[in-house]
Amino acid sequence: MTTFKTITFALAAAAMALPGAAFATQAAASAIALTGDVKAVKVITAADGTETTELVEPNTIIPGDRLIFGTDYVHGGSEAVSNFTVTNPLPGAVRLAPDADPALEVSVDGGKTWGVLAALTVPNSDGAVRPATHTDVTHVRWVLASIAPGAKGRLTYPAIIR
Amino acid sequence: MFCGAVALCAFAVSAPALAGGVTAGTLIENTAVASYDDGAGPRTINSNTVTVRVDELLDVTLTSLDPGPINTRPGDAVLTFELTNQGNGPEAFTLLANPTVAGNDFDVTVRAIAIDSNGNGIYDEGIDEILTAPQTTAVLAADAVLTVFVLVTVPDGVTDTQTSAVDLNAEAVTGSGTPGTVFAAAGVDGGDAIVGTTSALATARGELVVGVANVALAKSVVLRDPFGGASAVPGTIATFTITAQVSGSGTINDLIVTDAIPDGTTYAAGTLALDGTALSDAADGDAGVASDAAGIAVDLGDVAAQTTRTVTFDVTID
């Protein structure tokens, strides 16, 4: 039997543990909830040779396998929020998949500067710069100008285990 | 590396630190952070963290380190191989040497499989560990490389230029099979172990070629009598020529040519020569020694095949 290895932490716990009155701003329930998940992409070859991909639980994964990291957001509050930015540092053991959306906003310097990958560069040891590649990506992010109450969505990025 | 377009580069980059990729047991943890302004000021929230553990990839390669067929003769010989744990986790490998390979002119006997314990690349009797059956390596870290010796005995009766091959097989202890085969909970930290592209099996071939050298001695004599002729009379000088011709391949070691002085003759002092170069009669620094009582002896040392050495000396008929 394989063990199911997706571990879910209730990160809202940090906020709930705070004494309410003293930290009114932080203690107020967040209007937005984020829920992360991860799926493995398995290629299934049919008897006639055609290949289809399927998202499965990442029970058995090895270097080279493809993962889809997803974050669901839902706005449970009553007022629109603005400047909604979801930032996702890439785990060190994965690289951004080569077929990631070219329009995805990424960082190759630990989240200091951002842009589409094609616009970014990485310094070489000799001081010159080279174009950044998917392997260089340290963070991805999504920026939405505003979210209306009740709105929800799903943000994903594909990654390959190094 | 220069990349003109990201799309072209994407597949060429990413050299993982390990051949087998991220180490088995590594936890991949992903957390998203959202920031926004709800009118009361900026806020930040985290998603839950999702964690997956990298499973163990089983891969192995084996290559022969011999630069070519090992030149051998009847007796002991050593074949050298290199095993690499191409997986991403610690793994031991069972080894099996098969001396019965199709096309062999003869089959060797496998005496043992040994590990290069002192890492010098050369089999050292009594130092390098001999594996006991079932021959299994120690647990090797991901990317670890191990030098393996297969100790064989070449049978008597083989002839020059005959060849033989020995196949060494390695198999991951956890298991092998079609790539993608899963051994549940058999990997690092209770994770799964998965057979990689090598099928977790490897075979390498070591080869031997027999080099048997043979030496043929030929002796001839030329007579010169005191009267300018070639008759055997007292006072005639007989010049003996002994040729040592080494054929086949390989080398004849420590070849010494000896001959007695024939009865009724006397060694002509100072006439011993090797390939036309005089050798002193005394037992000294040069290769030759000669006396009337003991005869002649010339130490040719190691003589390579396809070499001919010529020893000459004179006697006088009494």
GROMACS .gro file of C-alpha atoms in nm:
model
  480
    1MET     CA    1   0.000   0.000   0.000
    2THR     CA    2   0.123   0.344  -0.079
    3THR     CA    3   0.073   0.608   0.179
    4PHE     CA    4  -0.109   0.920   0.079
    5LYS     CA    5   0.145   1.191   0.109
    6THR     CA    6  -0.034   1.516   0.064
    7ILE     CA    7  -0.019   1.682   0.402
    8THR     CA    8  -0.254   1.966   0.468
    9PHE     CA    9  -0.182   2.223   0.733
   10ALA     CA   10  -0.447   2.456   0.860
   11LEU     CA   11  -0.260   2.778   0.826
   12ALA     CA   12  -0.549   2.988   0.940
   13ALA     CA   13  -0.453   2.861   1.284
   14ALA     CA   14  -0.193   3.131   1.326
   15ALA     CA   15  -0.449   3.404   1.302
   16MET     CA   16  -0.705   3.230   1.518
   17ALA     CA   17  -0.460   3.176   1.797
   18LEU     CA   18  -0.406   3.544   1.849
   19PRO     CA   19  -0.598   3.713   2.128
   20GLY     CA   20  -0.879   3.895   1.956
   21ALA     CA   21  -0.904   4.245   2.096
   22ALA     CA   22  -0.540   4.342   2.106
   23PHE     CA   23  -0.488   4.279   1.737
   24ALA     CA   24  -0.816   4.388   1.594
   25THR     CA   25  -0.694   4.432   1.239
   26GLN     CA   26  -0.512   4.101   1.210
   27ALA     CA   27  -0.765   3.906   1.410
   28ALA     CA   28  -1.055   3.998   1.191
   29ALA     CA   29  -1.136   3.700   0.971
   30SER     CA   30  -0.978   3.729   0.633
   31ALA     CA   31  -1.225   3.798   0.361
   32ILE     CA   32  -1.019   3.586   0.124
   33ALA     CA   33  -0.938   3.220   0.175
   34LEU     CA   34  -0.661   3.042  -0.011
   35THR     CA   35  -0.652   2.666  -0.052
   36GLY     CA   36  -0.353   2.498  -0.205
   37ASP     CA   37  -0.334   2.159  -0.368
   38VAL     CA   38  -0.097   1.960  -0.584
   39LYS     CA   39  -0.162   1.701  -0.850
   40ALA     CA   40   0.070   1.484  -1.050
   41VAL     CA   41   0.032   1.466  -1.425
   42LYS     CA   42   0.042   1.111  -1.551
   43VAL     CA   43   0.057   1.025  -1.917
   44ILE     CA   44  -0.160   0.728  -1.995
   45THR     CA   45  -0.088   0.545  -2.316
   46ALA     CA   46  -0.384   0.368  -2.465
   47ALA     CA   47  -0.364   0.037  -2.645
   48ASP     CA   48  -0.366   0.217  -2.980
   49GLY     CA   49  -0.070   0.429  -2.876
   50THR     CA   50  -0.256   0.753  -2.820
   51GLU     CA   51  -0.154   0.938  -2.508
   52THR     CA   52  -0.378   1.119  -2.269
   53THR     CA   53  -0.284   1.301  -1.954
   54GLU     CA   54  -0.462   1.269  -1.628
   55LEU     CA   55  -0.430   1.456  -1.300
   56VAL     CA   56  -0.379   1.215  -1.015
   57GLU     CA   57  -0.289   1.237  -0.651
   58PRO     CA   58   0.091   1.261  -0.624
   59ASN     CA   59   0.127   0.933  -0.442
   60THR     CA   60   0.429   0.817  -0.635
   61ILE     CA   61   0.654   1.083  -0.782
   62ILE     CA   62   1.010   1.083  -0.905
   63PRO     CA   63   1.248   1.334  -1.059
   64GLY     CA   64   1.122   1.437  -1.401
   65ASP     CA   65   0.760   1.397  -1.307
   66ARG     CA   66   0.524   1.681  -1.369
   67LEU     CA   67   0.324   1.843  -1.091
   68ILE     CA   68   0.048   2.102  -1.107
   69PHE     CA   69   0.040   2.330  -0.804
   70GLY     CA   70  -0.295   2.496  -0.763
   71THR     CA   71  -0.430   2.765  -0.535
   72ASP     CA   72  -0.804   2.824  -0.507
   73TYR     CA   73  -0.911   3.163  -0.378
   74VAL     CA   74  -1.256   3.257  -0.267
   75HIS     CA   75  -1.377   3.595  -0.153
   76GLY     CA   76  -1.610   3.530   0.137
   77GLY     CA   77  -1.640   3.893   0.246
   78SER     CA   78  -1.893   4.155   0.159
   79GLU     CA   79  -1.673   4.422   0.006
   80ALA     CA   80  -1.446   4.417  -0.293
   81VAL     CA   81  -1.074   4.399  -0.226
   82SER     CA   82  -0.807   4.558  -0.441
   83ASN     CA   83  -0.447   4.492  -0.533
   84PHE     CA   84  -0.499   4.120  -0.493
   85THR     CA   85  -0.163   3.951  -0.544
   86VAL     CA   86  -0.096   3.581  -0.497
   87THR     CA   87   0.273   3.502  -0.472
   88ASN     CA   88   0.401   3.147  -0.483
   89PRO     CA   89   0.768   3.073  -0.415
   90LEU     CA   90   0.872   2.764  -0.612
   91PRO     CA   91   0.988   2.478  -0.393
   92GLY     CA   92   1.358   2.427  -0.450
   93ALA     CA   93   1.311   2.073  -0.572
   94VAL     CA   94   1.105   2.175  -0.873
   95ARG     CA   95   1.153   2.395  -1.176
   96LEU     CA   96   0.890   2.577  -1.370
   97ALA     CA   97   0.772   2.359  -1.657
   98PRO     CA   98   0.883   2.475  -2.003
   99ASP     CA   99   0.524   2.501  -2.120
  100ALA     CA  100   0.415   2.736  -1.843
  101ASP     CA  101   0.207   3.031  -1.963
  102PRO     CA  102   0.458   3.274  -2.120
  103ALA     CA  103   0.250   3.559  -1.980
  104LEU     CA  104   0.290   3.435  -1.623
  105GLU     CA  105   0.460   3.692  -1.406
  106VAL     CA  106   0.775   3.542  -1.258
  107SER     CA  107   1.082   3.634  -1.060
  108VAL     CA  108   1.429   3.490  -1.106
  109ASP     CA  109   1.586   3.675  -0.813
  110GLY     CA  110   1.395   3.555  -0.512
  111GLY     CA  111   1.096   3.784  -0.559
  112LYS     CA  112   1.279   4.116  -0.582
  113THR     CA  113   1.197   4.192  -0.944
  114TRP     CA  114   0.918   4.060  -1.162
  115GLY     CA  115   0.826   4.023  -1.524
  116VAL     CA  116   0.745   3.774  -1.792
  117LEU     CA  117   1.026   3.523  -1.827
  118ALA     CA  118   1.125   3.642  -2.174
  119ALA     CA  119   1.201   3.988  -2.033
  120LEU     CA  120   1.423   3.872  -1.747
  121THR     CA  121   1.795   3.807  -1.733
  122VAL     CA  122   2.027   3.631  -1.495
  123PRO     CA  123   2.383   3.743  -1.421
  124ASN     CA  124   2.659   3.505  -1.515
  125SER     CA  125   2.960   3.460  -1.290
  126ASP     CA  126   3.160   3.686  -1.522
  127GLY     CA  127   2.921   3.975  -1.467
  128ALA     CA  128   2.751   3.950  -1.804
  129VAL     CA  129   2.386   3.858  -1.816
  130ARG     CA  130   2.205   3.584  -2.002
  131PRO     CA  131   1.837   3.541  -2.074
  132ALA     CA  132   1.653   3.378  -1.786
  133THR     CA  133   1.516   3.029  -1.836
  134HIS     CA  134   1.245   2.829  -1.668
  135THR     CA  135   1.503   2.670  -1.442
  136ASP     CA  136   1.591   3.010  -1.301
  137VAL     CA  137   1.241   3.095  -1.185
  138THR     CA  138   1.220   3.134  -0.807
  139HIS     CA  139   0.868   3.273  -0.772
  140VAL     CA  140   0.549   3.307  -0.970
  141ARG     CA  141   0.270   3.550  -0.897
  142TRP     CA  142  -0.070   3.657  -1.015
  143VAL     CA  143  -0.197   4.014  -0.979
  144LEU     CA  144  -0.566   4.101  -0.996
  145ALA     CA  145  -0.671   4.462  -0.969
  146SER     CA  146  -0.974   4.377  -0.760
  147ILE     CA  147  -1.199   4.091  -0.656
  148ALA     CA  148  -1.569   4.129  -0.603
  149PRO     CA  149  -1.746   3.966  -0.307
  150GLY     CA  150  -1.828   3.602  -0.381
  151ALA     CA  151  -1.573   3.581  -0.658
  152LYS     CA  152  -1.352   3.280  -0.670
  153GLY     CA  153  -1.087   3.144  -0.895
  154ARG     CA  154  -0.809   2.897  -0.938
  155LEU     CA  155  -0.443   2.977  -1.005
  156THR     CA  156  -0.208   2.705  -1.120
  157TYR     CA  157   0.145   2.659  -1.240
  158PRO     CA  158   0.309   2.348  -1.385
  159ALA     CA  159   0.638   2.230  -1.242
  160ILE     CA  160   0.881   1.949  -1.305
  161ILE     CA  161   1.067   1.776  -1.028
  162ARG     CA  162   1.438   1.848  -1.067
  163MET     CA  163   2.514   2.922  -2.280
  164PHE     CA  164   2.353   3.170  -2.512
  165CYS     CA  165   1.984   3.141  -2.570
  166GLY     CA  166   1.827   3.363  -2.828
  167ALA     CA  167   1.474   3.266  -2.744
  168VAL     CA  168   1.343   3.129  -2.420
  169ALA     CA  169   1.127   2.876  -2.596
  170LEU     CA  170   1.432   2.723  -2.759
  171CYS     CA  171   1.629   2.709  -2.440
  172ALA     CA  172   1.375   2.560  -2.214
  173PHE     CA  173   1.461   2.201  -2.287
  174ALA     CA  174   1.835   2.245  -2.292
  175VAL     CA  175   1.883   2.389  -1.945
  176SER     CA  176   1.820   2.242  -1.604
  177ALA     CA  177   2.107   2.018  -1.517
  178PRO     CA  178   2.007   1.869  -1.184
  179ALA     CA  179   2.276   1.833  -0.924
  180LEU     CA  180   2.231   1.459  -0.928
  181ALA     CA  181   2.208   1.232  -1.228
  182GLY     CA  182   1.900   1.081  -1.073
  183GLY     CA  183   1.752   1.420  -0.982
  184VAL     CA  184   1.629   1.537  -0.648
  185THR     CA  185   1.724   1.304  -0.366
  186ALA     CA  186   1.466   1.048  -0.266
  187GLY     CA  187   1.279   1.150   0.046
  188THR     CA  188   1.300   1.522  -0.034
  189LEU     CA  189   0.982   1.701   0.071
  190ILE     CA  190   0.839   1.943  -0.183
  191GLU     CA  191   0.636   2.199   0.008
  192ASN     CA  192   0.432   2.462  -0.169
  193THR     CA  193   0.261   2.760  -0.006
  194ALA     CA  194   0.098   3.053  -0.181
  195VAL     CA  195   0.077   3.395  -0.017
  196ALA     CA  196  -0.190   3.648  -0.104
  197SER     CA  197  -0.175   4.015  -0.028
  198TYR     CA  198  -0.458   4.258  -0.088
  199ASP     CA  199  -0.618   4.574   0.037
  200ASP     CA  200  -0.962   4.541   0.192
  201GLY     CA  201  -1.005   4.910   0.259
  202ALA     CA  202  -0.881   4.881   0.616
  203GLY     CA  203  -0.524   4.844   0.501
  204PRO     CA  204  -0.298   4.584   0.340
  205ARG     CA  205  -0.341   4.225   0.449
  206THR     CA  206  -0.147   3.908   0.387
  207ILE     CA  207  -0.271   3.552   0.410
  208ASN     CA  208  -0.111   3.218   0.342
  209SER     CA  209  -0.259   2.917   0.179
  210ASN     CA  210  -0.224   2.582   0.341
  211THR     CA  211   0.106   2.414   0.259
  212VAL     CA  212   0.090   2.111   0.038
  213THR     CA  213   0.371   1.863   0.075
  214VAL     CA  214   0.475   1.577  -0.145
  215ARG     CA  215   0.768   1.350  -0.094
  216VAL     CA  216   0.999   1.255  -0.380
  217ASP     CA  217   1.009   0.880  -0.420
  218GLU     CA  218   1.311   0.668  -0.488
  219LEU     CA  219   1.418   0.612  -0.845
  220LEU     CA  220   1.600   0.285  -0.911
  221ASP     CA  221   1.863   0.316  -1.184
  222VAL     CA  222   2.203   0.163  -1.235
  223THR     CA  223   2.473   0.163  -1.501
  224LEU     CA  224   2.773  -0.060  -1.539
  225THR     CA  225   3.068  -0.018  -1.773
  226SER     CA  226   3.390  -0.202  -1.836
  227LEU     CA  227   3.695  -0.002  -1.733
  228ASP     CA  228   3.932  -0.224  -1.927
  229PRO     CA  229   4.080  -0.032  -2.221
  230GLY     CA  230   4.034  -0.339  -2.438
  231PRO     CA  231   4.053  -0.715  -2.414
  232ILE     CA  232   4.274  -0.817  -2.124
  233ASN     CA  233   4.581  -0.998  -2.254
  234THR     CA  234   4.603  -1.320  -2.063
  235ARG     CA  235   4.740  -1.671  -2.048
  236PRO     CA  236   4.632  -1.977  -1.850
  237GLY     CA  237   4.596  -1.871  -1.487
  238ASP     CA  238   4.445  -1.577  -1.303
  239ALA     CA  239   4.316  -1.260  -1.465
  240VAL     CA  240   4.117  -0.959  -1.344
  241LEU     CA  241   3.840  -0.774  -1.526
  242THR     CA  242   3.752  -0.426  -1.402
  243PHE     CA  243   3.408  -0.263  -1.408
  244GLU     CA  244   3.248   0.055  -1.282
  245LEU     CA  245   2.902   0.056  -1.130
  246THR     CA  246   2.712   0.382  -1.082
  247ASN     CA  247   2.399   0.428  -0.873
  248GLN     CA  248   2.207   0.644  -1.121
  249GLY     CA  249   1.907   0.659  -0.892
  250ASN     CA  250   1.826   0.936  -0.648
  251GLY     CA  251   1.846   0.737  -0.330
  252PRO     CA  252   2.069   0.495  -0.141
  253GLU     CA  253   2.062   0.152  -0.298
  254ALA     CA  254   2.260  -0.172  -0.295
  255PHE     CA  255   2.310  -0.384  -0.603
  256THR     CA  256   2.352  -0.756  -0.651
  257LEU     CA  257   2.624  -0.861  -0.891
  258LEU     CA  258   2.641  -1.173  -1.102
  259ALA     CA  259   2.924  -1.264  -1.336
  260ASN     CA  260   2.843  -1.488  -1.630
  261PRO     CA  261   3.148  -1.639  -1.801
  262THR     CA  262   2.945  -1.839  -2.052
  263VAL     CA  263   2.895  -1.593  -2.333
  264ALA     CA  264   2.801  -1.691  -2.687
  265GLY     CA  265   3.098  -1.670  -2.918
  266ASN     CA  266   3.356  -1.752  -2.653
  267ASP     CA  267   3.648  -1.963  -2.772
  268PHE     CA  268   3.676  -2.085  -2.414
  269ASP     CA  269   3.503  -2.005  -2.086
  270VAL     CA  270   3.688  -1.881  -1.782
  271THR     CA  271   3.606  -1.979  -1.425
  272VAL     CA  272   3.486  -1.690  -1.210
  273ARG     CA  273   3.671  -1.711  -0.879
  274ALA     CA  274   3.517  -1.412  -0.706
  275ILE     CA  275   3.381  -1.062  -0.738
  276ALA     CA  276   3.570  -0.800  -0.540
  277ILE     CA  277   3.518  -0.436  -0.451
  278ASP     CA  278   3.797  -0.181  -0.490
  279SER     CA  279   3.807  -0.118  -0.116
  280ASN     CA  280   4.107   0.113  -0.125
  281GLY     CA  281   3.986   0.294  -0.433
  282ASN     CA  282   4.309   0.269  -0.632
  283GLY     CA  283   4.149   0.109  -0.935
  284ILE     CA  284   4.371  -0.199  -0.916
  285TYR     CA  285   4.279  -0.530  -0.757
  286ASP     CA  286   4.485  -0.581  -0.443
  287GLU     CA  287   4.478  -0.934  -0.308
  288GLY     CA  288   4.403  -0.938   0.062
  289ILE     CA  289   4.304  -0.570   0.067
  290ASP     CA  290   4.008  -0.539  -0.167
  291GLU     CA  291   3.695  -0.696  -0.025
  292ILE     CA  292   3.580  -1.023  -0.179
  293LEU     CA  293   3.201  -1.034  -0.188
  294THR     CA  294   3.037  -1.343  -0.051
  295ALA     CA  295   2.733  -1.495  -0.216
  296PRO     CA  296   2.491  -1.354  -0.299
  297GLN     CA  297   2.740  -1.093  -0.416
  298THR     CA  298   2.590  -0.763  -0.311
  299THR     CA  299   2.746  -0.420  -0.288
  300ALA     CA  300   2.715  -0.202   0.017
  301VAL     CA  301   2.436   0.053   0.005
  302LEU     CA  302   2.557   0.320  -0.235
  303ALA     CA  303   2.448   0.682  -0.210
  304ALA     CA  304   2.283   0.842  -0.508
  305ASP     CA  305   2.544   0.903  -0.782
  306ALA     CA  306   2.802   0.693  -0.600
  307VAL     CA  307   3.048   0.511  -0.824
  308LEU     CA  308   3.203   0.178  -0.733
  309THR     CA  309   3.488  -0.008  -0.900
  310VAL     CA  310   3.421  -0.381  -0.917
  311PHE     CA  311   3.669  -0.654  -1.005
  312VAL     CA  312   3.576  -0.990  -1.150
  313LEU     CA  313   3.850  -1.240  -1.071
  314VAL     CA  314   3.871  -1.519  -1.324
  315THR     CA  315   4.088  -1.816  -1.403
  316VAL     CA  316   4.179  -1.893  -1.762
  317PRO     CA  317   4.190  -2.269  -1.818
  318ASP     CA  318   4.495  -2.458  -1.933
  319GLY     CA  319   4.501  -2.558  -2.296
  320VAL     CA  320   4.395  -2.226  -2.445
  321THR     CA  321   4.586  -2.121  -2.751
  322ASP     CA  322   4.723  -1.795  -2.873
  323THR     CA  323   4.463  -1.532  -2.987
  324GLN     CA  324   4.164  -1.721  -2.845
  325THR     CA  325   3.911  -1.486  -2.687
  326SER     CA  326   3.654  -1.505  -2.410
  327ALA     CA  327   3.401  -1.260  -2.268
  328VAL     CA  328   3.250  -1.231  -1.921
  329ASP     CA  329   2.924  -1.047  -1.863
  330LEU     CA  330   2.876  -0.875  -1.529
  331ASN     CA  331   2.517  -0.804  -1.433
  332ALA     CA  332   2.399  -0.561  -1.165
  333GLU     CA  333   2.048  -0.538  -1.029
  334ALA     CA  334   1.899  -0.305  -0.768
  335VAL     CA  335   1.832  -0.497  -0.448
  336THR     CA  336   1.495  -0.330  -0.410
  337GLY     CA  337   1.394  -0.470  -0.745
  338SER     CA  338   1.405  -0.425  -1.118
  339GLY     CA  339   1.163  -0.446  -1.405
  340THR     CA  340   0.992  -0.244  -1.670
  341PRO     CA  341   1.054   0.129  -1.621
  342GLY     CA  342   0.776   0.263  -1.405
  343THR     CA  343   0.736  -0.052  -1.198
  344VAL     CA  344   0.652   0.057  -0.843
  345PHE     CA  345   0.772  -0.114  -0.528
  346ALA     CA  346   0.535   0.031  -0.274
  347ALA     CA  347   0.686   0.164   0.048
  348ALA     CA  348   1.024   0.015  -0.048
  349GLY     CA  349   1.198   0.349  -0.094
  350VAL     CA  350   1.355   0.610   0.131
  351ASP     CA  351   1.156   0.701   0.443
  352GLY     CA  352   0.881   0.459   0.354
  353GLY     CA  353   0.823   0.619   0.016
  354ASP     CA  354   0.783   0.416  -0.297
  355ALA     CA  355   1.066   0.289  -0.511
  356ILE     CA  356   1.017   0.319  -0.885
  357VAL     CA  357   1.214   0.156  -1.161
  358GLY     CA  358   1.377   0.413  -1.386
  359THR     CA  359   1.478   0.407  -1.750
  360THR     CA  360   1.762   0.163  -1.693
  361SER     CA  361   1.512  -0.096  -1.567
  362ALA     CA  362   1.736  -0.099  -1.254
  363LEU     CA  363   1.945  -0.356  -1.439
  364ALA     CA  364   2.280  -0.321  -1.605
  365THR     CA  365   2.518  -0.547  -1.789
  366ALA     CA  366   2.872  -0.482  -1.900
  367ARG     CA  367   3.110  -0.710  -2.084
  368GLY     CA  368   3.474  -0.768  -2.007
  369GLU     CA  369   3.692  -0.942  -2.264
  370LEU     CA  370   4.004  -1.152  -2.257
  371VAL     CA  371   4.243  -1.248  -2.533
  372VAL     CA  372   4.500  -1.519  -2.490
  373GLY     CA  373   4.854  -1.423  -2.558
  374VAL     CA  374   5.066  -1.736  -2.555
  375ALA     CA  375   5.425  -1.696  -2.664
  376ASN     CA  376   5.636  -1.991  -2.776
  377VAL     CA  377   6.008  -2.003  -2.800
  378ALA     CA  378   6.193  -2.213  -3.054
  379LEU     CA  379   6.565  -2.274  -3.020
  380ALA     CA  380   6.779  -2.365  -3.321
  381LYS     CA  381   7.145  -2.452  -3.304
  382SER     CA  382   7.392  -2.465  -3.589
  383VAL     CA  383   7.767  -2.493  -3.619
  384VAL     CA  384   8.033  -2.374  -3.860
  385LEU     CA  385   8.377  -2.534  -3.865
  386ARG     CA  386   8.703  -2.367  -3.961
  387ASP     CA  387   9.003  -2.600  -3.959
  388PRO     CA  388   9.363  -2.474  -3.926
  389PHE     CA  389   9.413  -2.524  -4.297
  390GLY     CA  390   9.141  -2.294  -4.418
  391GLY     CA  391   8.890  -2.572  -4.469
  392ALA     CA  392   8.591  -2.699  -4.279
  393SER     CA  393   8.704  -3.037  -4.151
  394ALA     CA  394   8.683  -3.145  -3.790
  395VAL     CA  395   9.042  -3.197  -3.682
  396PRO     CA  396   9.227  -3.099  -3.367
  397GLY     CA  397   9.262  -2.724  -3.367
  398THR     CA  398   8.946  -2.668  -3.568
  399ILE     CA  399   8.735  -2.382  -3.438
  400ALA     CA  400   8.366  -2.462  -3.422
  401THR     CA  401   8.135  -2.160  -3.403
  402PHE     CA  402   7.798  -2.249  -3.252
  403THR     CA  403   7.497  -2.026  -3.321
  404ILE     CA  404   7.183  -2.062  -3.108
  405THR     CA  405   6.878  -1.864  -3.218
  406ALA     CA  406   6.589  -1.816  -2.979
  407GLN     CA  407   6.280  -1.727  -3.180
  408VAL     CA  408   5.970  -1.617  -2.981
  409SER     CA  409   5.644  -1.657  -3.172
  410GLY     CA  410   5.276  -1.611  -3.088
  411SER     CA  411   5.186  -1.307  -2.880
  412GLY     CA  412   5.273  -1.179  -2.540
  413THR     CA  413   5.609  -1.222  -2.376
  414ILE     CA  414   5.839  -1.498  -2.263
  415ASN     CA  415   5.966  -1.400  -1.919
  416ASP     CA  416   6.313  -1.474  -1.784
  417LEU     CA  417   6.436  -1.663  -2.088
  418ILE     CA  418   6.783  -1.809  -2.029
  419VAL     CA  419   6.972  -1.990  -2.303
  420THR     CA  420   7.225  -2.244  -2.180
  421ASP     CA  421   7.448  -2.489  -2.359
  422ALA     CA  422   7.724  -2.729  -2.255
  423ILE     CA  423   8.065  -2.736  -2.413
  424PRO     CA  424   8.082  -3.061  -2.616
  425ASP     CA  425   8.316  -3.331  -2.500
  426GLY     CA  426   8.645  -3.325  -2.685
  427THR     CA  427   8.631  -2.950  -2.728
  428THR     CA  428   8.740  -2.652  -2.528
  429TYR     CA  429   8.555  -2.324  -2.495
  430ALA     CA  430   8.740  -2.044  -2.672
  431ALA     CA  431   8.758  -1.779  -2.405
  432GLY     CA  432   8.603  -1.443  -2.485
  433THR     CA  433   8.395  -1.562  -2.779
  434LEU     CA  434   8.048  -1.552  -2.623
  435ALA     CA  435   7.829  -1.296  -2.795
  436LEU     CA  436   7.463  -1.194  -2.802
  437ASP     CA  437   7.328  -1.055  -3.129
  438GLY     CA  438   7.685  -0.988  -3.237
  439THR     CA  439   7.783  -0.802  -2.924
  440ALA     CA  440   8.054  -0.964  -2.713
  441LEU     CA  441   7.969  -1.073  -2.358
  442SER     CA  442   8.234  -1.126  -2.093
  443ASP     CA  443   8.289  -1.478  -1.968
  444ALA     CA  444   8.271  -1.374  -1.604
  445ALA     CA  445   7.945  -1.368  -1.407
  446ASP     CA  446   7.915  -0.991  -1.393
  447GLY     CA  447   7.697  -0.710  -1.509
  448ASP     CA  448   7.627  -0.838  -1.858
  449ALA     CA  449   7.386  -1.109  -1.961
  450GLY     CA  450   7.637  -1.383  -2.029
  451VAL     CA  451   7.860  -1.622  -1.844
  452ALA     CA  452   8.083  -1.889  -2.001
  453SER     CA  453   8.343  -2.140  -1.897
  454ASP     CA  454   8.478  -2.467  -2.027
  455ALA     CA  455   8.344  -2.658  -1.729
  456ALA     CA  456   7.998  -2.506  -1.689
  457GLY     CA  457   7.923  -2.421  -2.051
  458ILE     CA  458   7.752  -2.099  -2.153
  459ALA     CA  459   7.445  -1.923  -2.017
  460VAL     CA  460   7.285  -1.605  -2.153
  461ASP     CA  461   7.002  -1.438  -1.964
  462LEU     CA  462   6.768  -1.282  -2.223
  463GLY     CA  463   6.524  -1.156  -1.962
  464ASP     CA  464   6.174  -1.087  -2.093
  465VAL     CA  465   6.145  -1.145  -2.465
  466ALA     CA  466   5.847  -1.018  -2.656
  467ALA     CA  467   5.682  -1.232  -2.917
  468GLN     CA  468   5.806  -1.186  -3.273
  469THR     CA  469   6.160  -1.135  -3.147
  470THR     CA  470   6.469  -1.339  -3.234
  471ARG     CA  471   6.786  -1.334  -3.023
  472THR     CA  472   7.110  -1.494  -3.138
  473VAL     CA  473   7.380  -1.634  -2.911
  474THR     CA  474   7.717  -1.736  -3.055
  475PHE     CA  475   8.032  -1.890  -2.907
  476ASP     CA  476   8.340  -2.076  -3.029
  477VAL     CA  477   8.498  -2.400  -2.917
  478THR     CA  478   8.825  -2.555  -3.024
  479ILE     CA  479   8.845  -2.924  -3.105
  480ASP     CA  480   9.102  -3.086  -2.877
   0.00000   0.00000   0.00000
